[in-house]
Amino acid sequence: MNISSSQWIGILIRLGLLVLIGVATYYALSFALPLLYPFLIGWLIAMAIEPAVRFLERRLRLPRWAGVSLMLIIVLAVVSSLLVLLITQVVVELTRLAEFLPSNLDRFNQYLLDVFLDEDTGISQLIHNVQTYLQNNPEHQKEIVSSIRENLGIITQKGTEMITDIIAGIGSFLTDLPYIVAVIVIIFLAALFIGLDWPRMRATINRVLPERVRRTGGIVLKDIRVSLFGFVRAQLTLITITAILVLVGLWILGVKYALTVAIIVGVVDLLPYLGVGAVLVPWSAYSYFFGGDTKLAVGLLILYGVLLVVRQSLEAKLVSSNVGLDPLTTLIALFVGLNLFGFIGLIIGPVSVVIMIALYRAHVFRDLWRFIKGDSFNRS
């Protein structure tokens, strides 16, 4: 079909209008989100407890203000109790780990030196010519050994500094606690007011918005709720199971700092294709080759095998029952989000993909393309 010049001008104008709206929306959100994020979180909390509030209204005949207040008190009590317990235990274990780490790293450093300098080791046989040269040039040998010791000492120092920085970060968190508490109070007050007024707010929104926008928006929000919250729920369930299994396994193996390691492994388990193996496998190898603890090394491998079996058997069921993302799509979303937005991009990336999928399923992109071409929206 031939397109006239006037039609091309109309297409370009409509395309430019959409681009302008998109750019304006981006900058408006960039400005508004830092100011309004407590109220956005409050709205999410209000929506999360809304089914329970309606249940209390219908079954127990509680007034809405009582149902909303009760659910918010329960959420606040559970979250605050868990945070206090976790932070207290993690601080204690990290403090012990900071005292424990240097001696183990020093032992690891000494082992590496023995491997490189002992003539009876296999590695030394492979670099026999280098050793011969060093023996013939003792001044160079002293320089190399000194350099190795210096670099290994730096590794030890960096490892200790990393633990110290984590503890300092927790201290900074405690310093900012008054501000954090104020934000939390605002979030829960916003959740309270939104929860109380939600029926009226929803009726106002339905009255103001056109019927087509309500229908499309309802499809998008429903799909996002099912996909996003279902995906998040499935992943949280998986990492919780992983952390609990790791905690129990480390307790059985008699490992100190079991809770801290379990939390770290649970977080690492979010990484597609890496998961718990990124922690347990190197730890097992270190325990066997450098620590001389065969029992711990074998126990960690057995624990890793149990985690693989449990996760593989549960992941298909949990994710298939929710409209989530496959591992490759998740990995791409995580990487792109990390590069564009930093650490918070690990959340923004997958969320953005879920939203785009929801918009596609609601035919929003199709309607925008029809708008650009100038077609009627009523065509199927």
mmCIF file of C-alpha atoms in Angstrom:
data_model
loop_
_atom_site.group_PDB
_atom_site.id
_atom_site.type_symbol
_atom_site.label_atom_id
_atom_site.label_comp_id
_atom_site.label_asym_id
_atom_site.label_seq_id
_atom_site.Cartn_x
_atom_site.Cartn_y
_atom_site.Cartn_z
ATOM 1 C CA MET A 1 0.000 0.000 0.000
ATOM 2 C CA ASN A 2 1.351 3.438 -1.015
ATOM 3 C CA ILE A 3 1.615 6.034 1.731
ATOM 4 C CA SER A 4 1.268 9.685 0.787
ATOM 5 C CA SER A 5 3.471 12.470 2.066
ATOM 6 C CA SER A 6 0.727 13.777 4.343
ATOM 7 C CA GLN A 7 0.322 10.308 5.847
ATOM 8 C CA TRP A 8 4.072 10.060 6.475
ATOM 9 C CA ILE A 9 3.983 13.459 8.192
ATOM 10 C CA GLY A 10 1.106 12.285 10.380
ATOM 11 C CA ILE A 11 3.005 9.083 11.270
ATOM 12 C CA LEU A 12 6.128 11.045 12.187
ATOM 13 C CA ILE A 13 4.120 13.520 14.261
ATOM 14 C CA ARG A 14 2.373 10.757 16.194
ATOM 15 C CA LEU A 15 5.656 8.884 16.668
ATOM 16 C CA GLY A 16 7.349 12.047 17.908
ATOM 17 C CA LEU A 17 4.443 12.658 20.270
ATOM 18 C CA LEU A 18 4.814 9.170 21.777
ATOM 19 C CA VAL A 19 8.587 9.626 22.132
ATOM 20 C CA LEU A 20 8.058 13.006 23.772
ATOM 21 C CA ILE A 21 5.507 11.525 26.191
ATOM 22 C CA GLY A 22 7.896 8.666 26.983
ATOM 23 C CA VAL A 23 10.836 10.979 27.679
ATOM 24 C CA ALA A 24 8.674 13.316 29.770
ATOM 25 C CA THR A 25 7.325 10.360 31.734
ATOM 26 C CA TYR A 26 10.856 9.072 32.385
ATOM 27 C CA TYR A 27 12.093 12.408 33.734
ATOM 28 C CA ALA A 28 8.902 12.948 35.707
ATOM 29 C CA LEU A 29 9.335 9.542 37.368
ATOM 30 C CA SER A 30 13.049 10.208 37.982
ATOM 31 C CA PHE A 31 12.091 13.396 39.818
ATOM 32 C CA ALA A 32 9.006 12.080 41.600
ATOM 33 C CA LEU A 33 10.118 8.621 42.774
ATOM 34 C CA PRO A 34 12.747 9.853 45.294
ATOM 35 C CA LEU A 35 10.048 12.076 46.798
ATOM 36 C CA LEU A 36 7.101 9.702 46.625
ATOM 37 C CA TYR A 37 8.623 6.236 47.116
ATOM 38 C CA PRO A 38 7.294 5.878 50.707
ATOM 39 C CA PHE A 39 3.756 6.347 49.398
ATOM 40 C CA LEU A 40 4.362 3.900 46.522
ATOM 41 C CA ILE A 41 5.599 1.293 48.995
ATOM 42 C CA GLY A 42 2.647 2.099 51.232
ATOM 43 C CA TRP A 43 0.287 1.514 48.308
ATOM 44 C CA LEU A 44 1.958 -1.843 47.564
ATOM 45 C CA ILE A 45 1.551 -2.866 51.212
ATOM 46 C CA ALA A 46 -2.088 -1.769 51.184
ATOM 47 C CA MET A 47 -2.704 -3.830 48.042
ATOM 48 C CA ALA A 48 -0.901 -6.832 49.535
ATOM 49 C CA ILE A 49 -3.097 -6.855 52.655
ATOM 50 C CA GLU A 50 -6.312 -5.952 50.801
ATOM 51 C CA PRO A 51 -7.458 -9.601 50.337
ATOM 52 C CA ALA A 52 -6.995 -10.267 54.070
ATOM 53 C CA VAL A 53 -8.836 -7.036 54.946
ATOM 54 C CA ARG A 54 -11.790 -8.021 52.744
ATOM 55 C CA PHE A 55 -11.792 -11.481 54.365
ATOM 56 C CA LEU A 56 -11.951 -9.914 57.836
ATOM 57 C CA GLU A 57 -14.771 -7.630 56.690
ATOM 58 C CA ARG A 58 -16.841 -10.459 55.236
ATOM 59 C CA ARG A 59 -16.215 -13.317 57.655
ATOM 60 C CA LEU A 60 -15.534 -11.618 61.011
ATOM 61 C CA ARG A 61 -17.669 -8.510 60.353
ATOM 62 C CA LEU A 62 -14.798 -6.259 61.378
ATOM 63 C CA PRO A 63 -15.046 -2.615 60.301
ATOM 64 C CA ARG A 64 -12.551 -1.692 57.613
ATOM 65 C CA TRP A 65 -10.432 0.498 59.867
ATOM 66 C CA ALA A 66 -10.017 -2.391 62.330
ATOM 67 C CA GLY A 67 -9.092 -4.892 59.599
ATOM 68 C CA VAL A 68 -6.523 -2.576 58.007
ATOM 69 C CA SER A 69 -5.020 -1.648 61.391
ATOM 70 C CA LEU A 70 -4.809 -5.285 62.500
ATOM 71 C CA MET A 71 -3.092 -6.447 59.316
ATOM 72 C CA LEU A 72 -0.597 -3.570 59.388
ATOM 73 C CA ILE A 73 0.250 -4.304 63.028
ATOM 74 C CA ILE A 74 0.860 -7.953 62.160
ATOM 75 C CA VAL A 75 3.065 -7.032 59.167
ATOM 76 C CA LEU A 76 5.045 -4.494 61.202
ATOM 77 C CA ALA A 77 5.535 -6.889 64.123
ATOM 78 C CA VAL A 78 6.704 -9.764 61.912
ATOM 79 C CA VAL A 79 9.064 -7.656 59.776
ATOM 80 C CA SER A 80 10.609 -5.754 62.707
ATOM 81 C CA SER A 81 11.108 -8.932 64.751
ATOM 82 C CA LEU A 82 12.824 -10.707 61.862
ATOM 83 C CA LEU A 83 15.059 -7.711 61.132
ATOM 84 C CA VAL A 84 16.141 -7.344 64.754
ATOM 85 C CA LEU A 85 16.930 -11.056 65.069
ATOM 86 C CA LEU A 86 18.801 -11.209 61.767
ATOM 87 C CA ILE A 87 20.821 -8.023 62.271
ATOM 88 C CA THR A 88 21.798 -8.994 65.815
ATOM 89 C CA GLN A 89 22.904 -12.488 64.819
ATOM 90 C CA VAL A 90 24.707 -11.358 61.675
ATOM 91 C CA VAL A 91 26.654 -8.670 63.552
ATOM 92 C CA VAL A 92 27.772 -11.204 66.157
ATOM 93 C CA GLU A 93 28.833 -13.756 63.545
ATOM 94 C CA LEU A 94 30.580 -11.200 61.322
ATOM 95 C CA THR A 95 32.538 -9.935 64.318
ATOM 96 C CA ARG A 96 33.719 -13.458 65.036
ATOM 97 C CA LEU A 97 34.445 -14.036 61.365
ATOM 98 C CA ALA A 98 36.612 -10.906 61.229
ATOM 99 C CA GLU A 99 38.745 -12.402 64.015
ATOM 100 C CA PHE A 100 38.779 -15.848 62.415
ATOM 101 C CA LEU A 101 39.544 -14.865 58.802
ATOM 102 C CA PRO A 102 43.126 -13.503 59.055
ATOM 103 C CA SER A 103 44.602 -16.668 60.613
ATOM 104 C CA ASN A 104 42.972 -18.891 57.968
ATOM 105 C CA LEU A 105 44.122 -16.654 55.144
ATOM 106 C CA ASP A 106 47.630 -16.665 56.576
ATOM 107 C CA ARG A 107 47.544 -20.464 56.603
ATOM 108 C CA PHE A 108 46.345 -20.433 53.002
ATOM 109 C CA ASN A 109 49.143 -18.038 52.084
ATOM 110 C CA GLN A 110 51.716 -20.298 53.705
ATOM 111 C CA TYR A 111 50.331 -23.296 51.830
ATOM 112 C CA LEU A 112 50.714 -21.485 48.517
ATOM 113 C CA LEU A 113 54.263 -20.555 49.398
ATOM 114 C CA ASP A 114 55.050 -24.191 50.253
ATOM 115 C CA VAL A 115 53.571 -25.318 46.931
ATOM 116 C CA PHE A 116 55.676 -22.908 44.940
ATOM 117 C CA LEU A 117 58.900 -23.303 46.918
ATOM 118 C CA ASP A 118 58.880 -26.989 47.941
ATOM 119 C CA GLU A 119 60.819 -29.078 45.427
ATOM 120 C CA ASP A 120 58.763 -32.222 46.147
ATOM 121 C CA THR A 121 55.440 -30.843 44.921
ATOM 122 C CA GLY A 122 54.075 -31.501 41.449
ATOM 123 C CA ILE A 123 53.818 -27.818 40.624
ATOM 124 C CA SER A 124 57.453 -27.341 41.550
ATOM 125 C CA GLN A 125 58.433 -30.117 39.159
ATOM 126 C CA LEU A 126 56.599 -28.328 36.365
ATOM 127 C CA ILE A 127 58.502 -25.124 37.077
ATOM 128 C CA HIS A 128 61.822 -26.844 37.724
ATOM 129 C CA ASN A 129 63.605 -24.680 35.205
ATOM 130 C CA VAL A 130 62.341 -21.572 36.932
ATOM 131 C CA GLN A 131 63.541 -22.856 40.299
ATOM 132 C CA THR A 132 66.928 -23.667 38.842
ATOM 133 C CA TYR A 133 67.181 -20.146 37.609
ATOM 134 C CA LEU A 134 66.160 -18.804 41.002
ATOM 135 C CA GLN A 135 68.721 -20.984 42.752
ATOM 136 C CA ASN A 136 71.397 -19.646 40.465
ATOM 137 C CA ASN A 137 70.166 -16.127 41.125
ATOM 138 C CA PRO A 138 69.319 -15.961 44.843
ATOM 139 C CA GLU A 139 68.848 -12.208 44.770
ATOM 140 C CA HIS A 140 65.969 -12.647 42.285
ATOM 141 C CA GLN A 141 64.515 -15.453 44.387
ATOM 142 C CA LYS A 142 64.395 -13.216 47.440
ATOM 143 C CA GLU A 143 62.670 -10.500 45.448
ATOM 144 C CA ILE A 144 60.043 -12.905 44.069
ATOM 145 C CA VAL A 145 59.370 -14.493 47.468
ATOM 146 C CA SER A 146 59.067 -11.057 49.014
ATOM 147 C CA SER A 147 56.654 -9.996 46.262
ATOM 148 C CA ILE A 148 54.544 -13.132 46.726
ATOM 149 C CA ARG A 149 54.376 -12.582 50.477
ATOM 150 C CA GLU A 150 53.453 -8.950 49.953
ATOM 151 C CA ASN A 151 50.667 -9.735 47.474
ATOM 152 C CA LEU A 152 49.249 -12.532 49.609
ATOM 153 C CA GLY A 153 49.359 -10.191 52.566
ATOM 154 C CA ILE A 154 47.331 -7.700 50.548
ATOM 155 C CA ILE A 155 44.744 -10.432 49.847
ATOM 156 C CA THR A 156 44.541 -11.151 53.562
ATOM 157 C CA GLN A 157 44.151 -7.457 54.309
ATOM 158 C CA LYS A 158 41.442 -7.001 51.673
ATOM 159 C CA GLY A 159 39.489 -9.967 52.984
ATOM 160 C CA THR A 160 39.623 -8.570 56.511
ATOM 161 C CA GLU A 161 38.706 -5.098 55.245
ATOM 162 C CA MET A 162 35.680 -6.521 53.414
ATOM 163 C CA ILE A 163 34.309 -7.989 56.649
ATOM 164 C CA THR A 164 35.144 -4.760 58.483
ATOM 165 C CA ASP A 165 33.360 -2.707 55.807
ATOM 166 C CA ILE A 166 30.251 -4.868 56.187
ATOM 167 C CA ILE A 167 30.293 -4.268 59.932
ATOM 168 C CA ALA A 168 30.870 -0.541 59.307
ATOM 169 C CA GLY A 169 27.929 -0.545 56.904
ATOM 170 C CA ILE A 170 25.739 -2.014 59.601
ATOM 171 C CA GLY A 171 27.027 0.692 61.951
ATOM 172 C CA SER A 172 26.139 3.341 59.372
ATOM 173 C CA PHE A 173 22.707 1.766 59.082
ATOM 174 C CA LEU A 174 22.274 2.069 62.837
ATOM 175 C CA THR A 175 23.407 5.708 62.641
ATOM 176 C CA ASP A 176 20.765 6.435 60.009
ATOM 177 C CA LEU A 177 18.180 4.534 62.016
ATOM 178 C CA PRO A 178 16.185 7.656 63.064
ATOM 179 C CA TYR A 179 15.685 8.626 59.409
ATOM 180 C CA ILE A 180 14.870 5.037 58.467
ATOM 181 C CA VAL A 181 12.345 4.803 61.294
ATOM 182 C CA ALA A 182 10.734 8.052 60.128
ATOM 183 C CA VAL A 183 10.435 6.711 56.570
ATOM 184 C CA ILE A 184 8.984 3.425 57.863
ATOM 185 C CA VAL A 185 6.394 5.356 59.910
ATOM 186 C CA ILE A 186 5.423 7.364 56.814
ATOM 187 C CA ILE A 187 5.160 4.157 54.754
ATOM 188 C CA PHE A 188 2.836 2.484 57.235
ATOM 189 C CA LEU A 189 0.758 5.638 57.696
ATOM 190 C CA ALA A 190 0.426 5.851 53.912
ATOM 191 C CA ALA A 191 -0.561 2.171 53.815
ATOM 192 C CA LEU A 192 -3.125 2.826 56.568
ATOM 193 C CA PHE A 193 -4.745 5.808 54.836
ATOM 194 C CA ILE A 194 -4.708 4.154 51.401
ATOM 195 C CA GLY A 195 -6.130 0.947 52.861
ATOM 196 C CA LEU A 196 -8.924 2.843 54.603
ATOM 197 C CA ASP A 197 -9.856 4.901 51.520
ATOM 198 C CA TRP A 198 -9.150 2.328 48.821
ATOM 199 C CA PRO A 199 -12.799 1.517 47.964
ATOM 200 C CA ARG A 200 -13.547 5.220 47.492
ATOM 201 C CA MET A 201 -10.276 5.812 45.591
ATOM 202 C CA ARG A 202 -10.969 2.864 43.287
ATOM 203 C CA ALA A 203 -14.493 4.121 42.587
ATOM 204 C CA THR A 204 -13.126 7.594 41.769
ATOM 205 C CA ILE A 205 -10.511 6.151 39.410
ATOM 206 C CA ASN A 206 -13.136 4.043 37.639
ATOM 207 C CA ARG A 207 -15.397 7.081 37.276
ATOM 208 C CA VAL A 208 -12.696 9.387 35.888
ATOM 209 C CA LEU A 209 -10.889 7.057 33.478
ATOM 210 C CA PRO A 210 -12.410 6.168 30.093
ATOM 211 C CA GLU A 211 -13.842 2.668 29.768
ATOM 212 C CA ARG A 212 -11.164 1.540 27.282
ATOM 213 C CA VAL A 213 -8.337 2.763 29.532
ATOM 214 C CA ARG A 214 -9.931 1.014 32.518
ATOM 215 C CA ARG A 215 -10.228 -2.232 30.599
ATOM 216 C CA THR A 216 -6.653 -2.164 29.259
ATOM 217 C CA GLY A 217 -5.262 -0.931 32.561
ATOM 218 C CA GLY A 218 -7.124 -3.653 34.418
ATOM 219 C CA ILE A 219 -5.648 -6.323 32.145
ATOM 220 C CA VAL A 220 -2.140 -4.897 32.568
ATOM 221 C CA LEU A 221 -2.385 -4.578 36.354
ATOM 222 C CA LYS A 222 -3.844 -8.057 36.709
ATOM 223 C CA ASP A 223 -1.116 -9.578 34.535
ATOM 224 C CA ILE A 224 1.604 -7.668 36.404
ATOM 225 C CA ARG A 225 0.174 -8.754 39.738
ATOM 226 C CA VAL A 226 0.029 -12.398 38.689
ATOM 227 C CA SER A 227 3.393 -12.420 36.900
ATOM 228 C CA LEU A 228 5.444 -10.165 39.156
ATOM 229 C CA PHE A 229 4.151 -11.166 42.547
ATOM 230 C CA GLY A 230 3.983 -14.786 41.463
ATOM 231 C CA PHE A 231 7.588 -14.692 40.261
ATOM 232 C CA VAL A 232 8.787 -12.905 43.392
ATOM 233 C CA ARG A 233 6.831 -15.302 45.591
ATOM 234 C CA ALA A 234 8.340 -18.317 43.823
ATOM 235 C CA GLN A 235 11.896 -16.967 44.083
ATOM 236 C CA LEU A 236 11.498 -15.992 47.743
ATOM 237 C CA THR A 237 10.132 -19.452 48.490
ATOM 238 C CA LEU A 238 13.098 -21.087 46.745
ATOM 239 C CA ILE A 239 15.786 -18.985 48.443
ATOM 240 C CA THR A 240 14.081 -19.409 51.822
ATOM 241 C CA ILE A 241 14.115 -23.185 51.398
ATOM 242 C CA THR A 242 17.744 -22.978 50.265
ATOM 243 C CA ALA A 243 18.774 -20.843 53.246
ATOM 244 C CA ILE A 244 16.989 -23.152 55.707
ATOM 245 C CA LEU A 245 18.591 -26.271 54.209
ATOM 246 C CA VAL A 246 22.029 -24.632 54.260
ATOM 247 C CA LEU A 247 21.510 -23.509 57.859
ATOM 248 C CA VAL A 248 20.493 -27.010 58.978
ATOM 249 C CA GLY A 249 23.304 -28.628 56.982
ATOM 250 C CA LEU A 250 25.963 -26.313 58.411
ATOM 251 C CA TRP A 251 24.665 -26.876 61.924
ATOM 252 C CA ILE A 252 24.962 -30.632 61.384
ATOM 253 C CA LEU A 253 28.523 -30.155 60.073
ATOM 254 C CA GLY A 254 29.357 -28.041 63.105
ATOM 255 C CA VAL A 255 30.220 -24.939 61.080
ATOM 256 C CA LYS A 256 30.430 -21.636 62.899
ATOM 257 C CA TYR A 257 28.683 -18.572 61.482
ATOM 258 C CA ALA A 258 26.014 -20.870 60.014
ATOM 259 C CA LEU A 259 23.299 -18.187 59.941
ATOM 260 C CA THR A 260 25.464 -15.598 58.160
ATOM 261 C CA VAL A 261 26.626 -18.138 55.570
ATOM 262 C CA ALA A 262 23.045 -19.362 55.055
ATOM 263 C CA ILE A 263 21.865 -15.798 54.373
ATOM 264 C CA ILE A 264 24.760 -15.203 51.936
ATOM 265 C CA VAL A 265 24.049 -18.489 50.126
ATOM 266 C CA GLY A 266 20.348 -17.627 49.963
ATOM 267 C CA VAL A 267 21.142 -14.284 48.289
ATOM 268 C CA VAL A 268 23.661 -15.873 45.901
ATOM 269 C CA ASP A 269 20.985 -18.431 44.997
ATOM 270 C CA LEU A 270 19.168 -15.630 43.150
ATOM 271 C CA LEU A 271 21.894 -15.617 40.475
ATOM 272 C CA PRO A 272 20.857 -17.778 37.496
ATOM 273 C CA TYR A 273 23.246 -20.600 36.511
ATOM 274 C CA LEU A 274 25.540 -19.870 39.492
ATOM 275 C CA GLY A 275 23.468 -20.277 42.617
ATOM 276 C CA VAL A 276 24.725 -22.042 45.732
ATOM 277 C CA GLY A 277 27.523 -23.763 43.820
ATOM 278 C CA ALA A 278 29.362 -20.432 43.628
ATOM 279 C CA VAL A 279 29.835 -20.638 47.407
ATOM 280 C CA LEU A 280 29.724 -24.301 48.412
ATOM 281 C CA VAL A 281 31.976 -25.791 45.706
ATOM 282 C CA PRO A 282 34.962 -23.421 46.234
ATOM 283 C CA TRP A 283 34.474 -23.752 49.995
ATOM 284 C CA SER A 284 34.581 -27.546 49.720
ATOM 285 C CA ALA A 285 37.725 -27.402 47.574
ATOM 286 C CA TYR A 286 39.415 -25.062 50.040
ATOM 287 C CA SER A 287 38.464 -27.288 52.997
ATOM 288 C CA TYR A 288 39.901 -30.386 51.299
ATOM 289 C CA PHE A 289 43.072 -29.046 49.675
ATOM 290 C CA PHE A 290 44.058 -26.247 52.042
ATOM 291 C CA GLY A 291 42.183 -26.792 55.296
ATOM 292 C CA GLY A 292 42.715 -30.541 55.492
ATOM 293 C CA ASP A 293 39.114 -31.031 56.648
ATOM 294 C CA THR A 294 37.886 -33.924 54.497
ATOM 295 C CA LYS A 295 34.704 -34.337 56.539
ATOM 296 C CA LEU A 296 33.654 -30.752 55.949
ATOM 297 C CA ALA A 297 34.590 -30.907 52.252
ATOM 298 C CA VAL A 298 32.519 -34.049 51.653
ATOM 299 C CA GLY A 299 29.662 -32.708 53.778
ATOM 300 C CA LEU A 300 29.530 -29.481 51.737
ATOM 301 C CA LEU A 301 29.403 -31.454 48.478
ATOM 302 C CA ILE A 302 26.599 -33.642 49.851
ATOM 303 C CA LEU A 303 24.737 -30.503 50.953
ATOM 304 C CA TYR A 304 25.232 -29.025 47.481
ATOM 305 C CA GLY A 305 23.824 -32.181 45.897
ATOM 306 C CA VAL A 306 20.778 -32.116 48.193
ATOM 307 C CA LEU A 307 20.179 -28.457 47.342
ATOM 308 C CA LEU A 308 20.400 -29.169 43.604
ATOM 309 C CA VAL A 309 17.874 -32.014 43.828
ATOM 310 C CA VAL A 310 15.458 -30.034 46.016
ATOM 311 C CA ARG A 311 15.684 -26.861 43.930
ATOM 312 C CA GLN A 312 15.318 -28.621 40.577
ATOM 313 C CA SER A 313 12.306 -30.594 41.822
ATOM 314 C CA LEU A 314 10.592 -27.529 43.304
ATOM 315 C CA GLU A 315 11.549 -24.810 40.828
ATOM 316 C CA ALA A 316 9.614 -26.265 37.894
ATOM 317 C CA LYS A 317 6.483 -26.631 40.003
ATOM 318 C CA LEU A 318 6.711 -23.220 41.668
ATOM 319 C CA VAL A 319 7.620 -21.242 38.558
ATOM 320 C CA SER A 320 5.222 -23.106 36.260
ATOM 321 C CA SER A 321 2.355 -22.274 38.630
ATOM 322 C CA ASN A 322 3.257 -18.571 38.261
ATOM 323 C CA VAL A 323 3.759 -16.574 35.084
ATOM 324 C CA GLY A 324 7.444 -15.847 35.633
ATOM 325 C CA LEU A 325 10.592 -15.546 33.549
ATOM 326 C CA ASP A 326 12.835 -18.290 32.235
ATOM 327 C CA PRO A 327 16.459 -18.334 33.526
ATOM 328 C CA LEU A 328 18.036 -16.856 30.360
ATOM 329 C CA THR A 329 15.582 -13.933 30.249
ATOM 330 C CA THR A 330 16.166 -13.371 33.954
ATOM 331 C CA LEU A 331 19.952 -13.367 33.461
ATOM 332 C CA ILE A 332 19.717 -10.820 30.628
ATOM 333 C CA ALA A 333 17.375 -8.610 32.685
ATOM 334 C CA LEU A 334 19.698 -8.808 35.709
ATOM 335 C CA PHE A 335 22.798 -7.925 33.659
ATOM 336 C CA VAL A 336 21.180 -5.027 31.792
ATOM 337 C CA GLY A 337 19.618 -3.678 34.990
ATOM 338 C CA LEU A 338 22.921 -3.963 36.866
ATOM 339 C CA ASN A 339 24.791 -2.008 34.189
ATOM 340 C CA LEU A 340 22.148 0.690 33.825
ATOM 341 C CA PHE A 341 21.085 1.237 37.437
ATOM 342 C CA GLY A 342 23.732 -0.424 39.625
ATOM 343 C CA PHE A 343 22.776 -2.847 42.374
ATOM 344 C CA ILE A 344 19.141 -1.711 42.428
ATOM 345 C CA GLY A 345 19.028 -2.736 38.761
ATOM 346 C CA LEU A 346 18.938 -6.353 39.927
ATOM 347 C CA ILE A 347 15.350 -5.548 40.896
ATOM 348 C CA ILE A 348 14.509 -3.002 38.190
ATOM 349 C CA GLY A 349 15.637 -5.275 35.327
ATOM 350 C CA PRO A 350 13.316 -8.277 35.930
ATOM 351 C CA VAL A 351 10.453 -5.988 37.006
ATOM 352 C CA SER A 352 10.754 -4.030 33.751
ATOM 353 C CA VAL A 353 10.677 -7.236 31.697
ATOM 354 C CA VAL A 354 7.566 -8.457 33.541
ATOM 355 C CA ILE A 355 5.842 -5.101 32.930
ATOM 356 C CA MET A 356 6.733 -5.157 29.223
ATOM 357 C CA ILE A 357 5.364 -8.700 28.893
ATOM 358 C CA ALA A 358 2.160 -7.582 30.620
ATOM 359 C CA LEU A 359 1.836 -4.612 28.243
ATOM 360 C CA TYR A 360 2.377 -6.911 25.270
ATOM 361 C CA ARG A 361 -0.293 -9.357 26.438
ATOM 362 C CA ALA A 362 -2.714 -6.475 26.927
ATOM 363 C CA HIS A 363 -2.050 -5.441 23.271
ATOM 364 C CA VAL A 364 -0.759 -2.025 24.362
ATOM 365 C CA PHE A 365 2.116 -2.129 21.859
ATOM 366 C CA ARG A 366 -0.301 -3.163 19.097
ATOM 367 C CA ASP A 367 -2.575 -0.227 19.931
ATOM 368 C CA LEU A 368 0.377 2.182 19.976
ATOM 369 C CA TRP A 369 1.478 0.934 16.565
ATOM 370 C CA ARG A 370 -2.052 1.425 15.239
ATOM 371 C CA PHE A 371 -2.024 4.940 16.697
ATOM 372 C CA ILE A 372 1.270 5.674 14.935
ATOM 373 C CA LYS A 373 -0.119 4.380 11.629
ATOM 374 C CA GLY A 374 -3.363 6.270 12.166
ATOM 375 C CA ASP A 375 -5.559 3.136 12.197
ATOM 376 C CA SER A 376 -8.767 2.870 14.177
ATOM 377 C CA PHE A 377 -8.519 1.236 17.602
ATOM 378 C CA ASN A 378 -11.785 -0.539 17.030
ATOM 379 C CA ARG A 379 -10.299 -2.859 14.423
ATOM 380 C CA SER A 380 -9.584 -6.354 15.735
#
